[in-house]
């Protein structure tokens, strides 16, 4: 069974800081998703990765398949980035996503 | 921008009652999913649906749960006889490709409260 561990669980940052959230998993995967859950509960997909690196605006996601590790970076953080960031993985040949517990980010003005 | 819509946003029901949660996935998507999130816990996979049949389900998705795509646009989750522990936020999602290759689009969720 694949386990997903995220760190840190909680993160408070000053506006403008560079933020890194980490995700580790225990067995091979076919894809890794980074999701954002708003305070109201809605979930938005940020990235889907199977290798390398992706960038969208101030967000960057990387994955190292050999080390079974992914990171989500936020540059020039802003209070509107405050949310829970969730890492989720799908195994080879599976539609099932296994979710991490999430990292709660608070960005203070 | 296309979106996944869910109804109702909040439903309160008595234990033992049947509940149907409805979802309208993005129109050209082929894969559909239900997830749940008990308050304060992580999101859990319930079921995936493709080509008018269940493609995968979790241990949580027991005989009291069923899914259906009755009319080509709606995708429903039925809970036959609700229990207190079914209280959770239920998320529908859809994707053009499977979750191992395609981006997922989530609805805003349906909060179910079982009394």
Coordinates of C-alpha atoms in Angstrom, one line a residue:
Chain A
X1 CA 0.0 0.0 0.0
X2 CA 1.4 3.4 -1.0
X3 CA 1.7 5.9 1.8
X4 CA 1.9 9.6 1.2
X5 CA 3.7 11.8 3.7
X6 CA 3.7 15.6 3.6
X7 CA 5.8 18.1 5.5
X8 CA 5.4 20.4 7.1
X9 CA 1.8 19.9 8.4
X10 CA 1.4 23.6 9.1
X11 CA 3.4 26.5 7.7
X12 CA 3.1 30.2 8.5
X13 CA 5.0 32.6 6.2
X14 CA 5.3 36.4 5.7
X15 CA 4.1 37.8 2.5
X16 CA 6.8 37.6 -0.1
X17 CA 8.6 34.6 1.3
X18 CA 9.6 31.6 -0.8
X19 CA 7.7 28.5 0.3
X20 CA 8.5 24.8 -0.1
X21 CA 6.1 22.0 0.7
X22 CA 7.4 18.4 0.5
X23 CA 5.7 15.1 -0.4
X24 CA 7.2 11.6 -0.1
X25 CA 5.7 8.3 -1.1
X26 CA 6.6 4.7 -0.5
X27 CA 6.2 2.8 -3.7
X28 CA 6.3 3.5 -7.5
X29 CA 3.7 5.7 -9.0
X30 CA 2.4 6.7 -12.4
X31 CA 1.5 10.2 -11.5
X32 CA 1.5 12.7 -8.7
X33 CA -1.0 15.5 -8.2
X34 CA -0.7 18.7 -6.3
X35 CA -4.1 20.1 -5.2
X36 CA -5.2 23.3 -3.4
X37 CA -8.1 23.2 -1.0
X38 CA -9.7 26.5 -0.2
X39 CA -10.9 27.5 3.3
X40 CA -14.4 26.9 2.0
X41 CA -13.5 23.3 1.1
X42 CA -13.3 23.3 -2.7
X43 CA -10.4 21.5 -4.3
X44 CA -8.5 22.8 -7.3
X45 CA -5.9 20.9 -9.3
X46 CA -2.6 22.7 -9.5
X47 CA -0.3 20.2 -11.2
X48 CA -0.1 16.7 -12.4
X49 CA 3.5 15.3 -12.7
X50 CA 5.0 12.1 -13.8
X51 CA 8.6 13.4 -14.2
X52 CA 10.7 16.5 -14.1
X53 CA 9.3 20.0 -13.3
X54 CA 6.3 22.1 -14.1
X55 CA 5.7 25.9 -13.6
X56 CA 2.6 27.9 -13.6
X57 CA 2.8 31.5 -12.6
X58 CA 4.4 31.7 -9.1
X59 CA 4.0 27.9 -8.5
X60 CA 6.7 25.3 -9.4
X61 CA 6.3 21.6 -8.9
X62 CA 9.2 19.1 -9.1
X63 CA 9.3 15.4 -8.8
X64 CA 12.3 13.0 -8.3
X65 CA 11.0 9.5 -9.2
X66 CA 14.2 7.7 -8.0
X67 CA 13.9 9.4 -4.5
X68 CA 10.1 9.1 -4.5
X69 CA 9.8 12.8 -3.6
X70 CA 8.1 15.8 -4.9
X71 CA 8.1 19.5 -3.9
X72 CA 5.8 22.4 -4.4
X73 CA 7.3 25.8 -4.4
X74 CA 5.6 29.1 -4.2
X75 CA 7.6 32.2 -5.0
X76 CA 6.7 35.7 -3.7
X77 CA 3.9 34.3 -1.5
X78 CA 0.8 36.3 -1.0
X79 CA -2.1 36.1 1.6
X80 CA -4.4 34.7 -1.1
X81 CA -2.1 31.6 -1.3
X82 CA -3.4 30.7 2.2
X83 CA -4.9 27.3 1.8
X84 CA -4.3 23.6 2.4
X85 CA -2.0 22.0 -0.2
X86 CA -2.5 18.3 -0.8
X87 CA -0.3 15.8 -2.5
X88 CA -2.0 12.8 -4.1
X89 CA -0.6 9.9 -6.0
X90 CA -1.9 7.2 -8.4
X91 CA -0.2 3.9 -8.8
X92 CA 0.6 2.2 -12.0
X93 CA -2.5 1.1 -13.8
X94 CA -4.8 2.5 -11.1
X95 CA -7.4 5.2 -11.2
X96 CA -7.3 5.4 -7.4
X97 CA -5.7 8.5 -5.8
X98 CA -4.0 8.2 -2.4
X99 CA -4.0 11.5 -0.6
X100 CA -1.6 13.1 1.9
X101 CA -3.0 14.8 5.0
X102 CA -2.2 18.2 3.5
X103 CA -0.1 21.2 4.5
X104 CA -2.0 24.2 5.9
X105 CA -0.3 27.4 4.7
X106 CA -1.0 30.7 6.2
X107 CA 0.6 33.8 4.5
X108 CA 0.6 36.9 6.7
X109 CA 0.6 40.4 5.2
Chain B
X1 CA -14.2 27.9 -18.0
X2 CA -15.9 24.4 -17.8
X3 CA -16.6 23.2 -14.3
X4 CA -17.9 20.3 -12.4
X5 CA -21.1 21.1 -10.5
X6 CA -22.5 19.3 -7.5
X7 CA -25.9 19.4 -5.8
X8 CA -26.9 19.8 -3.1
X9 CA -24.2 21.8 -1.4
X10 CA -25.4 20.7 2.0
X11 CA -27.8 17.9 3.0
X12 CA -29.0 17.0 6.4
X13 CA -30.6 13.6 6.8
X14 CA -31.7 11.2 9.5
X15 CA -29.7 7.9 10.0
X16 CA -31.1 5.1 7.9
X17 CA -32.4 7.4 5.1
X18 CA -31.3 7.2 1.5
X19 CA -29.3 10.0 0.0
X20 CA -28.5 10.8 -3.6
X21 CA -25.7 13.2 -4.3
X22 CA -25.6 14.6 -7.9
X23 CA -22.7 15.7 -10.1
X24 CA -22.5 17.1 -13.6
X25 CA -19.0 16.4 -14.9
X26 CA -17.3 18.4 -17.6
X27 CA -19.0 17.5 -20.9
X28 CA -16.1 16.0 -22.8
X29 CA -14.7 14.1 -19.9
X30 CA -14.7 10.3 -19.8
X31 CA -13.6 9.4 -16.3
X32 CA -15.6 10.2 -13.2
X33 CA -14.8 9.9 -9.5
X34 CA -16.3 10.2 -6.0
X35 CA -14.1 11.1 -3.0
X36 CA -15.0 11.9 0.5
X37 CA -13.4 13.9 3.3
X38 CA -14.5 13.4 6.9
X39 CA -14.1 16.6 8.9
X40 CA -10.4 17.1 9.8
X41 CA -9.2 14.1 7.9
X42 CA -7.6 13.5 4.5
X43 CA -9.5 13.0 1.3
X44 CA -10.3 9.4 0.5
X45 CA -11.0 7.7 -2.8
X46 CA -14.4 6.0 -3.1
X47 CA -14.9 5.0 -6.7
X48 CA -14.0 5.6 -10.3
X49 CA -16.3 5.2 -13.3
X50 CA -15.5 4.8 -16.9
X51 CA -17.5 3.6 -19.9
X52 CA -20.6 3.2 -17.9
X53 CA -19.2 0.9 -15.3
X54 CA -17.1 1.1 -12.1
X55 CA -13.5 0.8 -13.0
X56 CA -12.1 0.8 -9.4
X57 CA -13.5 1.1 -5.9
X58 CA -12.0 1.3 -2.4
X59 CA -12.8 -0.7 0.7
X60 CA -15.0 2.2 1.8
X61 CA -17.3 1.7 -1.2
X62 CA -19.4 -1.2 0.2
X63 CA -22.8 -2.4 -0.7
X64 CA -24.6 0.6 0.8
X65 CA -23.0 2.8 -1.9
X66 CA -23.8 2.8 -5.6
X67 CA -23.1 5.1 -8.6
X68 CA -24.9 5.7 -11.8
X69 CA -24.8 7.8 -14.9
X70 CA -28.5 7.9 -15.6
X71 CA -28.7 10.3 -18.6
X72 CA -25.3 10.9 -20.1
X73 CA -24.8 14.2 -18.1
X74 CA -25.4 13.5 -14.5
X75 CA -23.3 11.2 -12.3
X76 CA -24.8 10.2 -9.0
X77 CA -23.7 8.7 -5.7
X78 CA -26.4 6.9 -3.7
X79 CA -26.0 6.0 -0.1
X80 CA -28.8 3.5 0.7
X81 CA -29.1 3.6 4.4
X82 CA -27.0 6.4 5.9
X83 CA -25.0 6.0 9.1
X84 CA -23.6 8.6 11.4
X85 CA -20.1 7.9 10.1
X86 CA -21.2 8.8 6.5
X87 CA -21.2 12.4 7.6
X88 CA -18.5 14.0 5.4
X89 CA -17.9 16.2 2.4
X90 CA -18.3 14.3 -0.8
X91 CA -16.4 15.5 -3.9
X92 CA -17.1 14.6 -7.4
X93 CA -14.3 14.9 -10.0
X94 CA -13.9 14.2 -13.7
X95 CA -11.0 14.0 -16.1
X96 CA -10.5 13.6 -19.8
X97 CA -7.9 10.9 -19.2
X98 CA -7.5 8.6 -16.2
X99 CA -6.1 9.9 -12.9
X100 CA -2.8 8.4 -13.7
X101 CA -2.5 10.5 -16.9
X102 CA -4.9 13.4 -16.8
X103 CA -5.7 16.5 -14.7
X104 CA -8.6 16.2 -12.4
X105 CA -11.4 18.8 -12.1
X106 CA -13.3 18.8 -8.8
X107 CA -16.7 20.0 -7.8
X108 CA -17.2 22.3 -4.8
X109 CA -18.4 19.3 -2.8
X110 CA -21.6 18.2 -1.1
X111 CA -21.6 18.3 2.7
X112 CA -23.6 15.4 4.1
X113 CA -24.7 15.6 7.8
X114 CA -26.3 12.4 9.2
X115 CA -28.2 12.9 12.5

